Each structure stands twice: as C-alpha cells, then as structure tokens.
Short mmCIF file of C-alpha atoms in Angstrom, two decimals:
data_model
loop_
_atom_site.label_atom_id
_atom_site.label_comp_id
_atom_site.label_asym_id
_atom_site.label_seq_id
_atom_site.Cartn_x
_atom_site.Cartn_y
_atom_site.Cartn_z
CA MET A 1 -24.31 3.89 -10.58
CA ALA A 2 -22.15 5.32 -7.79
CA ILE A 3 -20.52 2.96 -5.51
CA THR A 4 -21.84 2.62 -1.85
CA ILE A 5 -19.83 4.28 0.61
CA TYR A 6 -20.52 2.47 3.98
CA THR A 7 -19.98 4.22 7.49
CA ASN A 8 -19.99 3.13 10.94
CA ASP A 9 -23.99 3.07 10.94
CA ASP A 10 -23.85 0.45 8.26
CA ILE A 11 -21.89 -2.01 10.12
CA LYS A 12 -23.80 -4.53 12.56
CA PRO A 13 -23.28 -3.54 16.34
CA GLY A 14 -21.03 -6.04 17.75
CA ALA A 15 -19.87 -7.30 14.50
CA ILE A 16 -16.93 -8.79 15.74
CA ALA A 17 -17.57 -8.45 19.47
CA GLY A 18 -15.89 -11.25 21.54
CA GLN A 19 -13.56 -12.57 18.71
CA ARG A 20 -9.82 -12.64 19.16
CA ILE A 21 -7.96 -11.19 16.39
CA ALA A 22 -4.22 -12.30 15.69
CA VAL A 23 -2.14 -9.81 13.59
CA ILE A 24 0.53 -11.66 12.10
CA GLY A 25 3.52 -9.31 11.26
CA TYR A 26 4.23 -5.97 13.18
CA GLY A 27 5.50 -3.72 10.14
CA SER A 28 3.62 -0.38 9.00
CA GLN A 29 0.20 -1.96 8.55
CA GLY A 30 0.43 -4.67 11.01
CA ARG A 31 1.47 -1.97 13.96
CA ALA A 32 -1.44 0.37 12.87
CA HIS A 33 -4.14 -2.46 12.77
CA ALA A 34 -2.85 -3.96 16.14
CA GLN A 35 -2.86 -0.52 17.74
CA ASN A 36 -6.38 0.87 16.51
CA LEU A 37 -7.98 -2.53 17.10
CA LYS A 38 -6.71 -2.82 20.48
CA ASP A 39 -7.96 0.92 21.18
CA SER A 40 -11.38 0.12 19.69
CA GLY A 41 -11.72 -2.49 22.57
CA HIS A 42 -11.10 -5.68 20.72
CA ASP A 43 -9.21 -8.88 21.87
CA VAL A 44 -5.86 -8.29 19.80
CA VAL A 45 -2.50 -10.41 19.88
CA VAL A 46 0.40 -9.78 17.60
CA GLY A 47 2.25 -12.83 16.12
CA VAL A 48 5.82 -12.03 16.27
CA ARG A 49 9.27 -13.67 17.01
CA GLN A 50 10.37 -13.08 20.36
CA GLY A 51 13.14 -10.85 20.78
CA GLY A 52 12.70 -9.62 16.97
CA THR A 53 12.00 -6.04 16.07
CA GLY A 54 8.43 -6.58 15.93
CA TRP A 55 8.37 -7.83 19.48
CA LYS A 56 10.12 -5.07 20.78
CA HIS A 57 8.07 -2.38 19.01
CA ALA A 58 4.71 -4.32 19.72
CA THR A 59 5.64 -4.75 23.44
CA ALA A 60 6.73 -0.85 23.64
CA ASP A 61 3.34 0.02 22.23
CA GLY A 62 1.47 -2.01 24.82
CA VAL A 63 0.09 -4.62 22.55
CA PRO A 64 -0.09 -8.24 23.74
CA THR A 65 2.47 -10.23 21.90
CA ALA A 66 3.07 -14.12 21.30
CA GLU A 67 5.00 -16.28 18.92
CA PRO A 68 3.25 -16.62 15.55
CA ALA A 69 1.93 -20.14 15.99
CA GLU A 70 0.54 -19.49 19.64
CA ALA A 71 -1.30 -16.25 18.37
CA VAL A 72 -2.94 -18.20 15.73
CA ARG A 73 -4.21 -20.91 18.07
CA GLY A 74 -7.80 -19.78 19.31
CA ALA A 75 -7.87 -16.62 17.01
CA ASP A 76 -11.16 -16.02 15.24
CA ILE A 77 -9.61 -13.49 12.76
CA ILE A 78 -6.06 -14.00 11.60
CA ALA A 79 -4.77 -10.88 9.69
CA ILE A 80 -1.72 -11.89 7.77
CA LEU A 81 0.19 -8.63 7.25
CA THR A 82 3.60 -9.92 6.30
CA PRO A 83 5.30 -9.12 3.06
CA ASP A 84 3.60 -10.73 0.02
CA MET A 85 6.64 -13.07 -0.78
CA ILE A 86 6.55 -14.81 2.41
CA GLN A 87 2.90 -15.07 3.29
CA ASN A 88 2.52 -18.75 1.36
CA GLU A 89 5.46 -19.85 4.06
CA VAL A 90 3.72 -18.12 6.82
CA TYR A 91 0.34 -19.78 5.76
CA ARG A 92 1.72 -23.05 5.28
CA ASP A 93 3.95 -23.37 8.45
CA ILE A 94 2.19 -21.22 11.02
CA ILE A 95 -1.72 -20.57 10.11
CA GLU A 96 -2.83 -23.81 8.44
CA PRO A 97 -1.69 -26.28 11.14
CA ASN A 98 -2.61 -24.14 14.06
CA ALA A 99 -5.91 -22.09 13.13
CA LYS A 100 -9.14 -23.24 14.69
CA PRO A 101 -11.87 -24.41 12.56
CA GLY A 102 -14.23 -21.62 11.15
CA ALA A 103 -11.37 -18.85 11.80
CA ALA A 104 -11.28 -16.20 9.15
CA LEU A 105 -7.94 -15.25 7.05
CA LEU A 106 -7.62 -11.55 6.57
CA PHE A 107 -5.41 -9.73 4.12
CA ALA A 108 -4.62 -6.03 3.34
CA HIS A 109 -3.84 -7.16 -0.29
CA GLY A 110 -5.06 -10.07 -2.54
CA PHE A 111 -1.77 -11.05 -4.00
CA SER A 112 -1.45 -14.58 -2.27
CA ILE A 113 -5.14 -15.24 -3.33
CA ILE A 114 -5.32 -14.03 -6.75
CA TYR A 115 -1.97 -15.53 -7.84
CA ASP A 116 -2.70 -18.93 -5.84
CA ARG A 117 0.11 -18.61 -3.52
CA ILE A 118 -2.17 -19.47 -0.59
CA THR A 119 -5.27 -22.01 -0.81
CA PRO A 120 -6.89 -21.40 2.40
CA ARG A 121 -8.53 -24.54 4.24
CA ASP A 122 -12.25 -25.04 3.17
CA ASP A 123 -13.65 -24.08 6.61
CA MET A 124 -11.88 -20.76 6.70
CA ASP A 125 -13.57 -17.38 5.83
CA VAL A 126 -11.16 -15.30 3.27
CA ILE A 127 -11.69 -11.48 3.59
CA LEU A 128 -9.60 -8.38 2.62
CA VAL A 129 -9.54 -4.89 4.29
CA ALA A 130 -7.11 -2.53 2.80
CA PRO A 131 -6.85 1.19 3.95
CA LYS A 132 -6.05 3.38 1.20
CA GLY A 133 -3.09 4.88 3.11
CA PRO A 134 0.27 3.85 4.88
CA GLY A 135 0.29 2.49 8.26
CA ASP A 136 1.58 5.78 9.86
CA LEU A 137 -1.64 7.64 8.22
CA VAL A 138 -3.97 5.00 9.48
CA ARG A 139 -2.84 5.10 12.89
CA ARG A 140 -2.53 9.09 13.08
CA GLU A 141 -5.95 9.53 11.67
CA PHE A 142 -7.41 7.08 13.98
CA ALA A 143 -5.72 8.56 17.04
CA ARG A 144 -7.56 12.00 15.78
CA GLY A 145 -10.83 10.31 15.61
CA ARG A 146 -10.84 10.34 12.16
CA GLY A 147 -9.99 7.41 9.58
CA VAL A 148 -8.40 6.40 6.43
CA PRO A 149 -11.05 5.10 3.65
CA SER A 150 -10.65 1.56 3.37
CA LEU A 151 -11.78 -1.28 0.85
CA PHE A 152 -13.13 -4.53 1.83
CA ALA A 153 -13.82 -7.71 -0.07
CA ILE A 154 -15.00 -11.11 0.53
CA GLU A 155 -13.43 -13.94 -1.39
CA LYS A 156 -15.02 -16.97 0.68
CA ASP A 157 -17.68 -16.88 3.33
CA ALA A 158 -17.46 -20.47 4.93
CA THR A 159 -19.17 -19.64 8.05
CA GLY A 160 -21.74 -17.17 6.97
CA LYS A 161 -20.04 -14.28 9.42
CA ALA A 162 -17.52 -13.33 6.59
CA ARG A 163 -18.90 -9.96 5.63
CA ASP A 164 -19.61 -9.03 9.29
CA ARG A 165 -16.04 -9.98 10.32
CA ALA A 166 -14.46 -7.86 7.32
CA MET A 167 -16.91 -4.61 8.10
CA GLY A 168 -16.45 -4.93 11.85
CA TYR A 169 -12.45 -5.45 11.45
CA ALA A 170 -12.74 -2.34 9.12
CA LYS A 171 -14.41 -0.09 11.69
CA GLY A 172 -11.99 -1.56 14.26
CA ILE A 173 -9.20 0.49 12.60
CA GLY A 174 -11.04 3.43 11.52
CA GLY A 175 -11.79 2.50 7.93
CA ALA A 176 -15.66 2.79 7.93
CA THR A 177 -14.86 6.30 9.69
CA GLY A 178 -13.05 7.36 6.83
CA GLY A 179 -15.53 5.41 4.39
CA LEU A 180 -15.64 1.91 3.54
CA LEU A 181 -15.98 0.76 -0.14
CA GLU A 182 -16.51 -2.91 -1.29
CA THR A 183 -14.52 -4.53 -3.82
CA SER A 184 -13.33 -7.87 -4.86
CA PHE A 185 -10.02 -9.70 -4.32
CA ARG A 186 -9.28 -9.31 -7.98
CA GLU A 187 -10.00 -5.97 -8.50
CA GLU A 188 -8.35 -4.44 -5.47
CA THR A 189 -5.28 -6.93 -6.52
CA GLU A 190 -5.01 -5.66 -10.09
CA THR A 191 -5.89 -2.17 -9.81
CA ASP A 192 -3.30 -1.71 -6.89
CA LEU A 193 -0.60 -3.28 -8.69
CA PHE A 194 -1.55 -1.36 -12.10
CA GLY A 195 -1.58 1.89 -10.02
CA GLU A 196 2.02 1.10 -8.61
CA GLN A 197 3.69 0.11 -11.73
CA ALA A 198 2.08 2.57 -14.36
CA VAL A 199 1.22 5.61 -12.37
CA LEU A 200 2.31 6.19 -8.79
CA CYS A 201 5.64 4.30 -8.47
CA GLY A 202 6.85 3.46 -11.70
CA GLY A 203 5.23 5.96 -13.91
CA ALA A 204 5.80 8.89 -11.95
CA LYS A 205 9.51 8.21 -11.41
CA GLU A 206 10.10 7.45 -14.91
CA LEU A 207 8.48 10.65 -15.95
CA VAL A 208 10.56 12.60 -13.49
CA MET A 209 13.71 11.01 -14.15
CA SER A 210 13.11 11.48 -17.96
CA GLY A 211 12.12 15.17 -17.62
CA PHE A 212 15.44 15.85 -15.76
CA ASN A 213 17.61 13.71 -18.04
CA THR A 214 15.98 15.72 -21.02
CA LEU A 215 16.94 19.19 -19.44
CA VAL A 216 20.15 18.25 -18.50
CA GLU A 217 21.17 16.60 -21.70
CA ALA A 218 19.87 19.83 -23.53
CA GLY A 219 22.56 21.74 -21.53
CA TYR A 220 20.76 23.01 -18.28
CA GLN A 221 22.14 22.97 -14.90
CA PRO A 222 21.20 19.58 -12.90
CA GLU A 223 20.05 21.84 -9.87
CA ILE A 224 17.64 23.88 -11.75
CA ALA A 225 16.29 20.77 -13.70
CA TYR A 226 15.76 18.97 -10.17
CA PHE A 227 13.79 21.56 -8.88
CA GLU A 228 11.61 21.89 -12.12
CA CYS A 229 11.13 18.13 -12.59
CA LEU A 230 11.26 16.62 -8.94
CA HIS A 231 10.95 19.15 -6.38
CA GLU A 232 7.84 20.94 -7.48
CA LEU A 233 5.88 17.97 -8.20
CA LYS A 234 4.80 17.89 -4.58
CA LEU A 235 3.23 21.23 -4.94
CA ILE A 236 1.02 19.79 -7.78
CA VAL A 237 0.48 16.21 -5.92
CA ASP A 238 -0.76 18.18 -2.97
CA LEU A 239 -3.19 19.94 -5.24
CA PHE A 240 -4.54 16.90 -6.91
CA TYR A 241 -4.87 15.42 -3.28
CA GLU A 242 -6.73 18.07 -1.97
CA GLY A 243 -9.21 18.87 -4.55
CA GLY A 244 -8.38 16.93 -7.99
CA ILE A 245 -7.43 18.08 -11.19
CA SER A 246 -9.82 20.98 -11.00
CA LYS A 247 -8.12 22.34 -7.83
CA MET A 248 -4.72 22.15 -9.82
CA HIS A 249 -6.18 24.26 -12.78
CA HIS A 250 -7.64 26.60 -10.29
CA PHE A 251 -4.19 27.47 -8.69
CA ILE A 252 -1.68 27.39 -11.43
CA SER A 253 -1.17 30.17 -13.91
CA GLU A 254 -2.79 30.43 -17.11
CA THR A 255 0.46 29.87 -18.95
CA ALA A 256 0.84 26.68 -16.90
CA LYS A 257 -2.77 25.74 -17.75
CA TRP A 258 -2.24 26.24 -21.47
CA GLY A 259 1.17 24.10 -21.61
CA ALA A 260 -0.72 21.42 -19.39
CA VAL A 261 -3.62 20.81 -21.91
CA ALA A 262 -1.68 21.57 -25.01
CA SER A 263 1.64 19.53 -24.32
CA GLY A 264 0.50 16.89 -21.94
CA PRO A 265 -1.24 14.93 -24.23
CA ARG A 266 1.78 14.94 -26.31
CA VAL A 267 4.12 13.05 -23.63
CA ILE A 268 1.24 10.78 -22.35
CA ASN A 269 -0.37 9.72 -25.83
CA ASP A 270 -1.87 6.78 -27.45
CA GLU A 271 1.70 4.84 -27.49
CA THR A 272 2.05 5.31 -23.47
CA ARG A 273 -1.61 4.17 -22.91
CA ALA A 274 -1.03 1.22 -25.04
CA ARG A 275 1.98 0.35 -22.90
CA MET A 276 -0.20 0.90 -20.01
CA LYS A 277 -2.58 -1.67 -21.45
CA THR A 278 0.41 -4.08 -21.77
CA VAL A 279 1.21 -3.81 -17.93
CA LEU A 280 -2.40 -4.27 -17.05
CA THR A 281 -2.45 -7.28 -18.99
CA GLU A 282 0.40 -8.88 -17.73
CA ILE A 283 -1.07 -8.16 -14.16
CA GLN A 284 -4.21 -9.75 -15.21
CA ASN A 285 -2.71 -12.77 -16.77
CA GLY A 286 0.02 -13.50 -14.10
CA THR A 287 2.82 -12.59 -15.94
CA PHE A 288 3.87 -9.97 -13.51
CA ALA A 289 3.17 -12.15 -10.66
CA ARG A 290 5.44 -15.20 -12.07
CA ASN A 291 8.25 -12.74 -13.13
CA TRP A 292 8.32 -11.22 -9.44
CA ILE A 293 8.01 -14.63 -7.78
CA ALA A 294 11.03 -16.07 -9.89
CA GLU A 295 13.22 -12.91 -9.29
CA ASN A 296 12.59 -13.58 -5.22
CA GLU A 297 13.65 -17.22 -5.89
CA ALA A 298 16.84 -16.29 -7.75
CA GLY A 299 17.82 -13.81 -5.00
CA LYS A 300 16.40 -10.62 -6.64
CA PRO A 301 19.82 -9.81 -8.74
CA GLN A 302 17.95 -7.82 -11.32
CA TYR A 303 15.79 -5.98 -8.50
CA ALA A 304 18.87 -5.11 -6.87
CA ALA A 305 20.67 -3.93 -9.99
CA TRP A 306 17.91 -1.64 -10.89
CA LEU A 307 17.53 -0.25 -7.49
CA LYS A 308 21.36 0.42 -7.42
CA ALA A 309 20.97 2.18 -10.74
CA ASP A 310 18.11 4.49 -9.51
CA SER A 311 20.03 5.36 -6.23
CA GLU A 312 23.10 6.02 -8.46
CA SER A 313 21.35 8.21 -10.77
CA GLN A 314 22.43 12.08 -11.42
CA ILE A 315 19.04 13.25 -10.23
CA GLU A 316 19.44 11.34 -6.83
CA GLN A 317 22.83 12.80 -6.23
CA THR A 318 21.73 16.33 -7.11
CA GLY A 319 18.64 16.15 -4.91
CA ALA A 320 20.73 14.81 -1.91
CA ARG A 321 23.00 18.07 -2.22
CA LEU A 322 19.99 20.36 -2.43
CA ARG A 323 17.96 18.68 0.23
CA GLU A 324 20.66 19.49 2.67
CA ARG A 325 19.67 23.07 2.48
CA MET A 326 15.93 22.51 3.29
CA ALA A 327 15.37 23.02 6.68
CA TRP A 328 11.96 21.91 6.57
CA LEU A 329 13.12 18.43 5.52
CA GLN A 330 15.92 18.31 8.20
CA THR A 331 13.38 19.03 10.99
CA ALA A 332 11.17 16.33 9.76
CA LYS A 333 13.96 13.78 9.87
CA SER A 334 14.62 14.52 13.48
CA GLU A 335 11.15 14.31 14.46
CA ALA A 336 10.81 11.02 12.61
CA ALA A 337 13.94 9.65 14.45
#
C-alpha cells in the first residue's frame, strides 16, 4: 500500500494560527525555517546569542531575535535546530526550565529522542518536521512558490494538538507544498543515519576513492582517474535525481549500460550488503550513537584524524588542481560569496 502524500489541502486551516514559534539555532535549517515561517505569516522569534553569527544573520534577514531562554518563554512551538551533540545541553539548560506548559518540542532529526539524549517534560508535545533537502534549497524553493518534500512524525501528543502543530509547521516552511509524508522518529532517524553512512556520504565517498586508487595503482594518470571516478559522478547523480535509475539507463550508452548491469553487482555484492546490514544493526541497537557520543566527549581525535586523511588524499590534491580550470565552479564560488 502506497504511503499517503499530504498537501496543503490536507492541513487544517489555521492549524498553528496565533501560536508563537521559537527557532533555536540559525544554521542551514534554522535560517530557512525561520524565514519561511515568517513569510508565511507566523509569529517567529529566533533564539540566538546576542552578537553571535546567528544573531547577525537573523537581524540582517529581518527575523526577530532574542536570547535563547527569552525566545523559549511564551513560545507554543520550540524548534530545536542546533547540532545533535549539543541538543541535550540546550534542552536541559534553556528549554526545560523556560518552556511554558503544553509547548511543543520540534526536531528536524530524531537522534536526541531515539538515543535518549533528551527526555522531554510530560506536558510537552514531541514532534518532528524534516525537509528532505538542505536549508538553502528549502529557502530557495519556498521563495519560488514551491517547496521541498518533508517528513513529519509524532512521538508524543500530550496536548491533543501535536499532529496539527507538526503539519501546520510543515506547511509554514513549504513542506506540504512539496509533499508531506508521515513517518516515526525511529524510522526517520535510522534511515537517515543509514543513508548517510552506507550510501550518500560514507558509501559514495569510499566507492569514489577506491575507484580512483585502483586506477592510479594500475598506472593510470591521477587526472584521468579523477575525471572518471569523481567528476563524472555528478552527471549520473543528476540523472538519478531527475528520473531515477530508468532515466540513467536511457541516457547512457549501450556499452555503459551493459557494463553497469554486468559489473555493478560484482562490486556491490552480497558481502557489501552484509556489511550494510551490520551498519544498520549498529544504528538500530545504539552502537553508532554511543561511539559518536564518546568520540565527542573525548574531543573528537579519531574524527579529526580521519577527516585530515581524506583532505590530504591524492584524489583531493588532484581534484583541487583540476577544479581551478573549471570556470563554472569559480563562478559559483563568487556568487556564493
């Protein structure tokens, strides 16, 4: 049975009308959520430290600001959009002692709830709204009158208003315009972590680097290996993104298609899938979370070492030289700055 995709028409009119929304944190998602909610006519205040980067950006964007504790006081919905590893402190020190009875605690990722980093007060609704795109895309599509598909979930409905609050908030950031899908905190958290680790960030990076190293070790020029194993990946990912695997098959050559179906399963095989299942099991049983929390508490030495190794790898050195010749990338950098 196909999942229901909710639209703006499915959301109760005035679902969060008159409710004050405090957005805690003004990074990628916080900035997009706050601006979109404000432009949707909602009463929004951003909780950021006075004089900090977030305060400066929010002020420049014309979004009301306040110190975090002040922003929380009186808010009906409190969106905690800070990094995962500091959310427990933000909740303990700022939200729990200042949130009014019956407020909703809203997350964009369920890590802190699923791994017991935060135990919300009994009187609070606990909800999730997670756009399936980075903050700049969430903002850009909203400004165009469109929206990025989003997930929503209800972990606890203490007030009887949790579902309306989650769906109303999602509508306010453009999520229901893009299409709104219901999930659970556990499903969102575990699938998100798995996707990042096994496919999108971890898996794709290691596949690219392994392909590059295989060619270079076989005597091929690093520059040629870079183009074949990293640069051209964007062309394929764009086809996936626009029309799925079928579109990719349609636009590549017959030879490429034959190689894909004949050799792809030899690279990503039963052994690979077994390792993916291990990664998923460690996410499900909390091993990944415990290791990541411990790494943070130790000052992140292994994390820093691994990132340093990636940044100093041959593929990165080769790519940096080649990208200097790609005028379209330099133009994009100038526009972003």
